[in-house]
Short mmCIF file of N, CA and C in Angstrom, two decimals:
data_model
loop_
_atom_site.label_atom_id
_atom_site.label_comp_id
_atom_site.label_asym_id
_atom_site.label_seq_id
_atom_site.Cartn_x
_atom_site.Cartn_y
_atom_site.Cartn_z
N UNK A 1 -25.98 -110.75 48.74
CA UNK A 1 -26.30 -110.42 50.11
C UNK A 1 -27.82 -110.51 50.27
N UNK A 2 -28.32 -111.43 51.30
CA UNK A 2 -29.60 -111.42 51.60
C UNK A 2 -30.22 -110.33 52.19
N UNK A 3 -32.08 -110.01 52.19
CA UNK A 3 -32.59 -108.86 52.54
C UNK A 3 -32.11 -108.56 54.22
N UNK A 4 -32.30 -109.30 55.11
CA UNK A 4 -31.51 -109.24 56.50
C UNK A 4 -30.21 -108.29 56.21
N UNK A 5 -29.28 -108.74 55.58
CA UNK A 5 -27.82 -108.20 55.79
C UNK A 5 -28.07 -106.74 55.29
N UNK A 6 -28.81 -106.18 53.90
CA UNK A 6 -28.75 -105.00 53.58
C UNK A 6 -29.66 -104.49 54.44
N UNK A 7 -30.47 -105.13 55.07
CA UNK A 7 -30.99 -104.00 56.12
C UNK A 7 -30.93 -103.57 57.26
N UNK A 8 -30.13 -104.53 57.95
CA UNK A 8 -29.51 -104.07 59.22
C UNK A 8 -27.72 -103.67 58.89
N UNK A 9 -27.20 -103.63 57.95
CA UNK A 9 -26.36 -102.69 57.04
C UNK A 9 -26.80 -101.24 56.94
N UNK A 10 -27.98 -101.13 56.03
CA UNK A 10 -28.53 -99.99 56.09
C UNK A 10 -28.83 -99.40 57.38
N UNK A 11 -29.17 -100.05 58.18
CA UNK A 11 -29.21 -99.71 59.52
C UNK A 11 -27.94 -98.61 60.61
N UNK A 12 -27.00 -99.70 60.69
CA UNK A 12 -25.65 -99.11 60.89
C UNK A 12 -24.92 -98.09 60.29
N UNK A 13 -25.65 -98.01 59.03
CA UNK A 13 -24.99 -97.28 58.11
C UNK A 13 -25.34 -95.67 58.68
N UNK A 14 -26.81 -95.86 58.97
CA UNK A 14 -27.33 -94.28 59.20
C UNK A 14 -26.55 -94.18 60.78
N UNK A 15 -26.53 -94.62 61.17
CA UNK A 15 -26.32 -94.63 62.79
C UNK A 15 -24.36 -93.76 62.44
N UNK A 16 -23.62 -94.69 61.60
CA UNK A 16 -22.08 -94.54 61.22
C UNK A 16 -22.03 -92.91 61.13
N UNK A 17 -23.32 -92.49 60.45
CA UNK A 17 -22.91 -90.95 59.43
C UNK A 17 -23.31 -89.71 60.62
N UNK A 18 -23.64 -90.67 61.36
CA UNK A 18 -24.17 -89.16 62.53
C UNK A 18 -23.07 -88.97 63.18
N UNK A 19 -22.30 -87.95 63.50
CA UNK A 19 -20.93 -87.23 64.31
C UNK A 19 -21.37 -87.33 65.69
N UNK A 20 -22.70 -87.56 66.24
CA UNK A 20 -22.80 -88.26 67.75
C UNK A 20 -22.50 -89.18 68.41
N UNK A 21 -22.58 -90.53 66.98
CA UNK A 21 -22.42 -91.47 67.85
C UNK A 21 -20.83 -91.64 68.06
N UNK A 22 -20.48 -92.56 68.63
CA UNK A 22 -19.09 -92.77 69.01
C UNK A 22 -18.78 -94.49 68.57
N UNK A 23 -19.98 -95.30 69.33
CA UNK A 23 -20.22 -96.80 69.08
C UNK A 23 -21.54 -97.31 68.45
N UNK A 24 -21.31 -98.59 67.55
CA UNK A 24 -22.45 -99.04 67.42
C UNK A 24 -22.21 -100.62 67.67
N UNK A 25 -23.07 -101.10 68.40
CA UNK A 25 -23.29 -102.25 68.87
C UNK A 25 -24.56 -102.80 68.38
N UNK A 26 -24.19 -104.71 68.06
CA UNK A 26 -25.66 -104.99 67.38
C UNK A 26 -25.97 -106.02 68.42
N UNK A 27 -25.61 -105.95 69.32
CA UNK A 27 -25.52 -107.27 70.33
C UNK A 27 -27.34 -107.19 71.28
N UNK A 28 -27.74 -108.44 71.94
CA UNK A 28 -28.75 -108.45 72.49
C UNK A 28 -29.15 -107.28 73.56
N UNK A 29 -29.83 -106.58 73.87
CA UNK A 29 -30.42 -105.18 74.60
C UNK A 29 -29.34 -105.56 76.25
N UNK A 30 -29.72 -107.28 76.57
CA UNK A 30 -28.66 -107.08 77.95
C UNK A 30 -27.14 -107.00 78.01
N UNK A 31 -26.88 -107.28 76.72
CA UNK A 31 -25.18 -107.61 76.61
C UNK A 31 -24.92 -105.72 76.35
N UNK A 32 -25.55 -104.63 75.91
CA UNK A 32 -25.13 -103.42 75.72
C UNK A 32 -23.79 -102.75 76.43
N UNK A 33 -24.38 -102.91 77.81
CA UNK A 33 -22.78 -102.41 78.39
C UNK A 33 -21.76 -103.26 79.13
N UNK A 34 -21.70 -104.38 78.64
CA UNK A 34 -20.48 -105.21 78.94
C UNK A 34 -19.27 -105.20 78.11
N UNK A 35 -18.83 -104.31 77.28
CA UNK A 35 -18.08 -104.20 76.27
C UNK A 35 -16.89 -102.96 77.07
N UNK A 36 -15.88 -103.09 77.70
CA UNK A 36 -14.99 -102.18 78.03
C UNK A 36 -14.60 -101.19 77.35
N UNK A 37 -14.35 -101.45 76.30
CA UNK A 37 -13.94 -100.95 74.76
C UNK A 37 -14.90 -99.92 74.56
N UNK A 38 -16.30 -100.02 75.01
CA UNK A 38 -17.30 -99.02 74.65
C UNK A 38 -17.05 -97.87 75.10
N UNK A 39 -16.99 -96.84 73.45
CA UNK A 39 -16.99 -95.32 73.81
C UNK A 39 -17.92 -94.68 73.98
N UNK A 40 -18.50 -93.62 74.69
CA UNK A 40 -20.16 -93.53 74.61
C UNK A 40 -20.35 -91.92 73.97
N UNK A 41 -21.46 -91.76 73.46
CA UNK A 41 -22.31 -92.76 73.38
C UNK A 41 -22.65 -93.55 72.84
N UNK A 42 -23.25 -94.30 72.70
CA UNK A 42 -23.19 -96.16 72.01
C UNK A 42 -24.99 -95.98 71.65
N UNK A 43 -24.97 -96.39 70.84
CA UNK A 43 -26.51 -97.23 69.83
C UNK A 43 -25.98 -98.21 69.79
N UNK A 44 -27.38 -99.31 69.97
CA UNK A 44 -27.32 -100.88 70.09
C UNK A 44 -28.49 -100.94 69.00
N UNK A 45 -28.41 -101.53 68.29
CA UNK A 45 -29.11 -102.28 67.50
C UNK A 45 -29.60 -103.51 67.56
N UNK A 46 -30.65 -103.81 68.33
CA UNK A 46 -30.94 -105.31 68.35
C UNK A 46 -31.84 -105.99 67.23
N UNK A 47 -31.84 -106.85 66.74
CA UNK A 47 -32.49 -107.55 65.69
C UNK A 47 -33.34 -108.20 66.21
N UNK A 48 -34.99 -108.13 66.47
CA UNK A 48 -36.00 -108.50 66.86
C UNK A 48 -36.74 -109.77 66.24
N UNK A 49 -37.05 -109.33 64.97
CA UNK A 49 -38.35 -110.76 64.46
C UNK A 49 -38.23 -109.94 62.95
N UNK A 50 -38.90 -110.95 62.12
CA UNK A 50 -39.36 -110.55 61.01
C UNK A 50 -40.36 -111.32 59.83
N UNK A 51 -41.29 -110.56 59.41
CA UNK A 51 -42.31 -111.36 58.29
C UNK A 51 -41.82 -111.58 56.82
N UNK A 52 -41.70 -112.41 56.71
CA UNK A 52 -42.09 -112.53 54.91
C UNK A 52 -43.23 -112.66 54.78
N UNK A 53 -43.47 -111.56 53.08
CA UNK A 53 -44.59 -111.29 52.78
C UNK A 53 -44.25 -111.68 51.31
N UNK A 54 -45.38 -112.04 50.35
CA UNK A 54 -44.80 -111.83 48.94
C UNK A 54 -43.99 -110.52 48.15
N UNK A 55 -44.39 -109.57 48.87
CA UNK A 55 -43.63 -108.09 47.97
C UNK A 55 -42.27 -107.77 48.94
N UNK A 56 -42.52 -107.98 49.96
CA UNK A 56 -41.61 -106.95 50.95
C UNK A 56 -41.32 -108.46 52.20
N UNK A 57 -40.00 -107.92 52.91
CA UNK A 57 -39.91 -108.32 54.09
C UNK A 57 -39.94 -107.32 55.22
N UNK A 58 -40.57 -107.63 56.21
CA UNK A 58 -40.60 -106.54 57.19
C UNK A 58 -39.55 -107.00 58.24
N UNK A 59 -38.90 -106.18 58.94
CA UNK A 59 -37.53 -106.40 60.01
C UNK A 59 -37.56 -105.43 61.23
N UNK A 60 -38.25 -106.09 62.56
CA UNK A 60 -38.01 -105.20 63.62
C UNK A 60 -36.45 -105.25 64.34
N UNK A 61 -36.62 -104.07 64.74
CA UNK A 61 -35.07 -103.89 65.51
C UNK A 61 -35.87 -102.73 66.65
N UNK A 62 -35.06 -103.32 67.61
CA UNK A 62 -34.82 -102.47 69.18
C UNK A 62 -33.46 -101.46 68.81
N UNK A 63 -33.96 -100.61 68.94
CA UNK A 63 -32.54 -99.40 69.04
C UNK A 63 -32.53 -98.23 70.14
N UNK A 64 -31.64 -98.79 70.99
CA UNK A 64 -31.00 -98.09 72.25
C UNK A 64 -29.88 -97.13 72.13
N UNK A 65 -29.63 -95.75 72.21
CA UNK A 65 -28.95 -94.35 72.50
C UNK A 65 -28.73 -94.21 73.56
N UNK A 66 -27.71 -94.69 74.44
CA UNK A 66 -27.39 -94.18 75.25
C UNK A 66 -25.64 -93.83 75.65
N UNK A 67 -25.55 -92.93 77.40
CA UNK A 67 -24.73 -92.38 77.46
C UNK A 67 -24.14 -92.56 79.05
N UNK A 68 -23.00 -92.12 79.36
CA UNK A 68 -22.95 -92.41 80.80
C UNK A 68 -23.19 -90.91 81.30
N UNK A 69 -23.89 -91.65 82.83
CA UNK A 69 -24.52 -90.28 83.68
C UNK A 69 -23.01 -90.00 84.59
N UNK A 70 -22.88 -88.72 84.34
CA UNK A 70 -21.06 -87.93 85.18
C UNK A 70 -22.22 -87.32 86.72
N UNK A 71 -21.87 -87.52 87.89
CA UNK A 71 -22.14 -86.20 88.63
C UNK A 71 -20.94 -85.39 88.83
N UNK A 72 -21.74 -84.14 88.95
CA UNK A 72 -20.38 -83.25 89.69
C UNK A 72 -20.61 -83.01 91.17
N UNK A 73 -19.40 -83.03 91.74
CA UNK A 73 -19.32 -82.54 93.22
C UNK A 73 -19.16 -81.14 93.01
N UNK A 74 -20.31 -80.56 93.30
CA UNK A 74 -20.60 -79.16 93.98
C UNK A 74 -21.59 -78.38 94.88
N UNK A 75 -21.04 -77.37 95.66
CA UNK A 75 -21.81 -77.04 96.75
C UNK A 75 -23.18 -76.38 96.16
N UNK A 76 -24.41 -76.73 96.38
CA UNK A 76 -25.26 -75.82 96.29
C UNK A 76 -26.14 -75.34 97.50
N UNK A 77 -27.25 -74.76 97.23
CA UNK A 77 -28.20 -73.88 98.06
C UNK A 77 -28.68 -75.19 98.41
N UNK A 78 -29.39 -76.28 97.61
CA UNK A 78 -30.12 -77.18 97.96
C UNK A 78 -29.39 -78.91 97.98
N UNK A 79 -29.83 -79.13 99.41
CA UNK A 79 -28.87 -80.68 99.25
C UNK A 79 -30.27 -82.02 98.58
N UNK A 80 -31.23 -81.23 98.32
CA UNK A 80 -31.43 -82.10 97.52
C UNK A 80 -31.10 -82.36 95.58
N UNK A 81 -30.60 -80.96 95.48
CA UNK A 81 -30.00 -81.29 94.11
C UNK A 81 -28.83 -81.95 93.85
N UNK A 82 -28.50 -82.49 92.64
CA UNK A 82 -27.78 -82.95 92.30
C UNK A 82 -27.35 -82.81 90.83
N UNK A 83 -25.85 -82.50 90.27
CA UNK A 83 -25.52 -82.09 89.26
C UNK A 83 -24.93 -82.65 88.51
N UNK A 84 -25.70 -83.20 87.50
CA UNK A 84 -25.31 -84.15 86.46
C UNK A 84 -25.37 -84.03 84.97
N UNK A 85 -24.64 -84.65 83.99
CA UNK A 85 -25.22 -84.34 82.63
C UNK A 85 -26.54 -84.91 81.84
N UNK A 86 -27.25 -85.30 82.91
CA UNK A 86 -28.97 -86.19 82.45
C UNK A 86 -29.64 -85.38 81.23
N UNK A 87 -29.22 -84.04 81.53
CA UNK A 87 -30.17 -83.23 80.02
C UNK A 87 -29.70 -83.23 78.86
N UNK A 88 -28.03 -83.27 79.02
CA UNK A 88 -27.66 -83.31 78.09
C UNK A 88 -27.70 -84.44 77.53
N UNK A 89 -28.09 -85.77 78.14
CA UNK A 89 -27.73 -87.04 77.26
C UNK A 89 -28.93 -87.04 77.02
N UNK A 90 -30.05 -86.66 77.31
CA UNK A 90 -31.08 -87.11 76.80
C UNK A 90 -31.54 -85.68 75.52
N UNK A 91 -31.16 -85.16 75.40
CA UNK A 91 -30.65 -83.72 74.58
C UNK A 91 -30.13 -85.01 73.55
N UNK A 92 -28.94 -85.15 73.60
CA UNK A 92 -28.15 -85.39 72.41
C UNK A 92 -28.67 -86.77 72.36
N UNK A 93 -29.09 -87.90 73.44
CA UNK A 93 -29.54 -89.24 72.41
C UNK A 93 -30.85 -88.88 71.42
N UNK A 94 -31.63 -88.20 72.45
CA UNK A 94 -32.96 -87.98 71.15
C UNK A 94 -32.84 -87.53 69.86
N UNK A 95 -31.55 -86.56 69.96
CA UNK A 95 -31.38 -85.91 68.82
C UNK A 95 -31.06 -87.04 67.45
N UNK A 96 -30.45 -87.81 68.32
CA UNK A 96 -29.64 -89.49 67.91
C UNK A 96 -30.82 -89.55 67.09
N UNK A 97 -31.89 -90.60 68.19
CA UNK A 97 -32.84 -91.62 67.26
C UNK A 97 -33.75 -90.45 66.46
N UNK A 98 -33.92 -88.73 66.83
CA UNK A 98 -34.54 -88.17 65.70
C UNK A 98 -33.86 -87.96 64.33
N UNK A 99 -32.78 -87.93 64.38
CA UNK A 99 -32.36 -88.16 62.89
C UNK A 99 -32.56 -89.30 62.31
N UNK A 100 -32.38 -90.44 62.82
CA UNK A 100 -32.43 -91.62 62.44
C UNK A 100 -33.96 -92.07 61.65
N UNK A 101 -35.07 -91.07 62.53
CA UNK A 101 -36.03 -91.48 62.30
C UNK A 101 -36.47 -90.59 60.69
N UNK A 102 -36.12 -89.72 60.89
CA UNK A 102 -36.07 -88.35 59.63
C UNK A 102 -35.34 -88.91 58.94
N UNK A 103 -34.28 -89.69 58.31
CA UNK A 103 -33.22 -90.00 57.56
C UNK A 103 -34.57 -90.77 56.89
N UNK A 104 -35.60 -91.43 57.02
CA UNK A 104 -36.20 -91.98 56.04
C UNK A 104 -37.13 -91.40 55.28
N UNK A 105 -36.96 -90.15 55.20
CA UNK A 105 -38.03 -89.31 54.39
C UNK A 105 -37.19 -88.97 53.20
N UNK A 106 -36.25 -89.21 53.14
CA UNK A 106 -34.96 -89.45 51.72
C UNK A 106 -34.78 -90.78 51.27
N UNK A 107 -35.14 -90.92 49.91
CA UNK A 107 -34.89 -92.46 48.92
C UNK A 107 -33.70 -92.74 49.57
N UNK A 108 -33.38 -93.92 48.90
CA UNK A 108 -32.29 -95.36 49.08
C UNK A 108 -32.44 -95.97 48.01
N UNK A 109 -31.26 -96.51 47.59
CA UNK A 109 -31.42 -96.83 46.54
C UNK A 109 -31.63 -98.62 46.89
N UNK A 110 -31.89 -99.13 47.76
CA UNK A 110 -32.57 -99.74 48.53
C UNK A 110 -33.67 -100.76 48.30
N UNK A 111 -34.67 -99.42 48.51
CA UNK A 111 -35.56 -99.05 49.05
C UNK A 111 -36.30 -99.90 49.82
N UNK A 112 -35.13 -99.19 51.00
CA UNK A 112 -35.97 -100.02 52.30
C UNK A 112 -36.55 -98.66 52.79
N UNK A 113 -37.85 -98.81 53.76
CA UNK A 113 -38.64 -97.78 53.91
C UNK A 113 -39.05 -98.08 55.28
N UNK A 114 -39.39 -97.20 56.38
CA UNK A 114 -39.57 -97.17 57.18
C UNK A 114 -41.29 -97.15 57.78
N UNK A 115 -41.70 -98.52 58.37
CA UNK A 115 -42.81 -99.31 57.88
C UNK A 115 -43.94 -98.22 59.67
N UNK A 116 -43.07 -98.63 60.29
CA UNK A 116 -43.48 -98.38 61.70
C UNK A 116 -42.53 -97.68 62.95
N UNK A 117 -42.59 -96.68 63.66
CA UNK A 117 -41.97 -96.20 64.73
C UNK A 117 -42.41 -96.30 66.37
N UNK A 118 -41.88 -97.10 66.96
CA UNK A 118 -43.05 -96.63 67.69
C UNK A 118 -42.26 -95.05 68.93
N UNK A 119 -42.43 -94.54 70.19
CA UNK A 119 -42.87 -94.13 70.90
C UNK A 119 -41.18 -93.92 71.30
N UNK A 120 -40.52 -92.63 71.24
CA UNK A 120 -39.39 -93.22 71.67
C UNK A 120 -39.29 -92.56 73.16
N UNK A 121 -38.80 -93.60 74.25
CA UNK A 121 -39.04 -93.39 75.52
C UNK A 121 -37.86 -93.28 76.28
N UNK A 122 -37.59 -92.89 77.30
CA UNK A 122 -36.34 -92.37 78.13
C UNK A 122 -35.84 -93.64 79.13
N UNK A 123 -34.33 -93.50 79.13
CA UNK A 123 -34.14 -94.68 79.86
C UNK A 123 -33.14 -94.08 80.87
N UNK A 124 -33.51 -94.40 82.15
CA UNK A 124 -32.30 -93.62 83.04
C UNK A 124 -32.24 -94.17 84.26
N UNK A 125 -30.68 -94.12 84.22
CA UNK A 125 -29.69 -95.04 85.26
C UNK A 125 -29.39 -96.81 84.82
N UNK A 126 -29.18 -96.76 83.53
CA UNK A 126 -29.63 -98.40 83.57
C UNK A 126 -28.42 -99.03 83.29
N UNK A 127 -28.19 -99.92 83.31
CA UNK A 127 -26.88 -101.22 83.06
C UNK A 127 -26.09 -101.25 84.08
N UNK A 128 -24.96 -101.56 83.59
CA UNK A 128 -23.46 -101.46 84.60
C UNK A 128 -23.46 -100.38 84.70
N UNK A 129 -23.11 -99.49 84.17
CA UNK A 129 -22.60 -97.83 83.75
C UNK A 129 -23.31 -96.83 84.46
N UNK A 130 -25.03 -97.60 84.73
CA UNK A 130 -25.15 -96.26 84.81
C UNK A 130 -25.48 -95.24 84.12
N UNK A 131 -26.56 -96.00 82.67
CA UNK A 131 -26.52 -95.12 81.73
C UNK A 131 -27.70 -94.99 81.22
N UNK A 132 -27.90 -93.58 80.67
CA UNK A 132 -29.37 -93.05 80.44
C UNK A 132 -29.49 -92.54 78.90
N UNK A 133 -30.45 -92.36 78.40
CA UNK A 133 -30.85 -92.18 77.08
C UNK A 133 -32.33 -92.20 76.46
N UNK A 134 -32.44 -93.38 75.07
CA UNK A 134 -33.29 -93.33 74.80
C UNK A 134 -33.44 -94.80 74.24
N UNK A 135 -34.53 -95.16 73.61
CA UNK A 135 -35.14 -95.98 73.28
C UNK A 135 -36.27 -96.39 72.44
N UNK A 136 -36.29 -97.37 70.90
CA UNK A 136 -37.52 -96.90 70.20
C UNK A 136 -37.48 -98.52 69.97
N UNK A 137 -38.75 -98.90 69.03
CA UNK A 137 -39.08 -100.21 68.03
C UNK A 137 -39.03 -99.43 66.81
N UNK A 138 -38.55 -100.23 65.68
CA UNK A 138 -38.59 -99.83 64.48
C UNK A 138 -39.19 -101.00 63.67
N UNK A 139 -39.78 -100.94 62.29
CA UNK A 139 -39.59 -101.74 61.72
C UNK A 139 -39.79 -101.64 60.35
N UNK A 140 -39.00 -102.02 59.39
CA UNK A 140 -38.74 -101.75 58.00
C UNK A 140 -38.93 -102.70 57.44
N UNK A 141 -39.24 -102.53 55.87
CA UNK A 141 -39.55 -103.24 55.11
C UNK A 141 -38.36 -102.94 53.96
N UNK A 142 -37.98 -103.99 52.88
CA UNK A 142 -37.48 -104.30 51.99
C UNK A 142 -38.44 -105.19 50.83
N UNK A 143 -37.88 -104.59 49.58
CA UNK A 143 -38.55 -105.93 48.81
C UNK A 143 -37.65 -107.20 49.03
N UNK A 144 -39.13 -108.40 48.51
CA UNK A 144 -38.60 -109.63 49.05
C UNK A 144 -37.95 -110.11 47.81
N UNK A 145 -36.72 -110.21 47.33
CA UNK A 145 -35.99 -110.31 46.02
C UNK A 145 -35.88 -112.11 46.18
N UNK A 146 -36.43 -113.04 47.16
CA UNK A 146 -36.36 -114.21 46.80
C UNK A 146 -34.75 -115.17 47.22
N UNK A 147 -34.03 -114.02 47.70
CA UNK A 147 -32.44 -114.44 47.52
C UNK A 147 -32.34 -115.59 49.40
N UNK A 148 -31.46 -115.94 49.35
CA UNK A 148 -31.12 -116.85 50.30
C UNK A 148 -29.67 -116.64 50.81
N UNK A 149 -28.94 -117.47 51.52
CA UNK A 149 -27.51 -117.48 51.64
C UNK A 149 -27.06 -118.26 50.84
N UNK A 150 -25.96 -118.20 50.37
CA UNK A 150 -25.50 -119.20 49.52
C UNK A 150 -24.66 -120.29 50.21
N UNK A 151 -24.93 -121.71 49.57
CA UNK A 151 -24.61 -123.17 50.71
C UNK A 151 -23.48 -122.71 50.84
#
């Protein structure tokens, strides 16, 4: 298995062990909610770019947490509020990409290592759905073991 496959493997893998998620999708950032089948909340994993270096390969990925926004119909004091689960998804996606991001302060036998994070930012009302969350860049490194696909 080439460095690509074990690391966006490793990837999915952390995403699999968290009891939040429901889906993981590796498809391009616009294709996220065209999938019917999708249970939410859903992480997308997109596969960005990557360097070879002589020691290591580095591998960015886009990774999206998100959830669908419910309102409720109810009367309140104010008709400009509105009652929805927005805290909670952004509650439980962050919680998402903060483990994800903490999961690399523990070896692998791997050792792929977590090179760069950047900024993880809020996303709300977006796709078909209607769906809000979160959003980061990652990018990891692996050693470069030289391997290829086989013809």
């Amino acid at each position: 298995m080439n460095e690509y496959q074990k690391t966006k493997d490793y990837v999915v893998s952390k995403f699999q062990a968290d009891p939040l998620v429901n889906t993981i999708t590796t498809l391009t950032s616009d294709l996220v909610d065209k999938n019917k089948e999708t249970i939410y909340p859903v992480v997308n994993i997109d596969y960005v770019n990557n360097t070879v270096q002589n020691d290591v390969i580095l591998f960015s990925f886009h990774i999206k947490a998100l959830d669908q926004n419910d309102i409720y119909i109810r009367t309140t004091d104010s008709k400009l509020q509105v009652d929805t689960n927005k805290d909670d998804i952004f509650n439980e996606t962050f919680n998402m990409c903060q483990q994800f991001v903490n999961s690399f302060r523990q070896y692998n036998d791997l050792d792929i290592e977590l090179v760069s994070v950047s900024a993880i930012t809020a996303i709300k009302n977006e796709e078909l759905n209607d769906l809000s969350g979160h959003e980061f860049d990652i990018v990891l490194s692996i050693p470069n073991e030289g391997s290829s696909c086989p013809a």
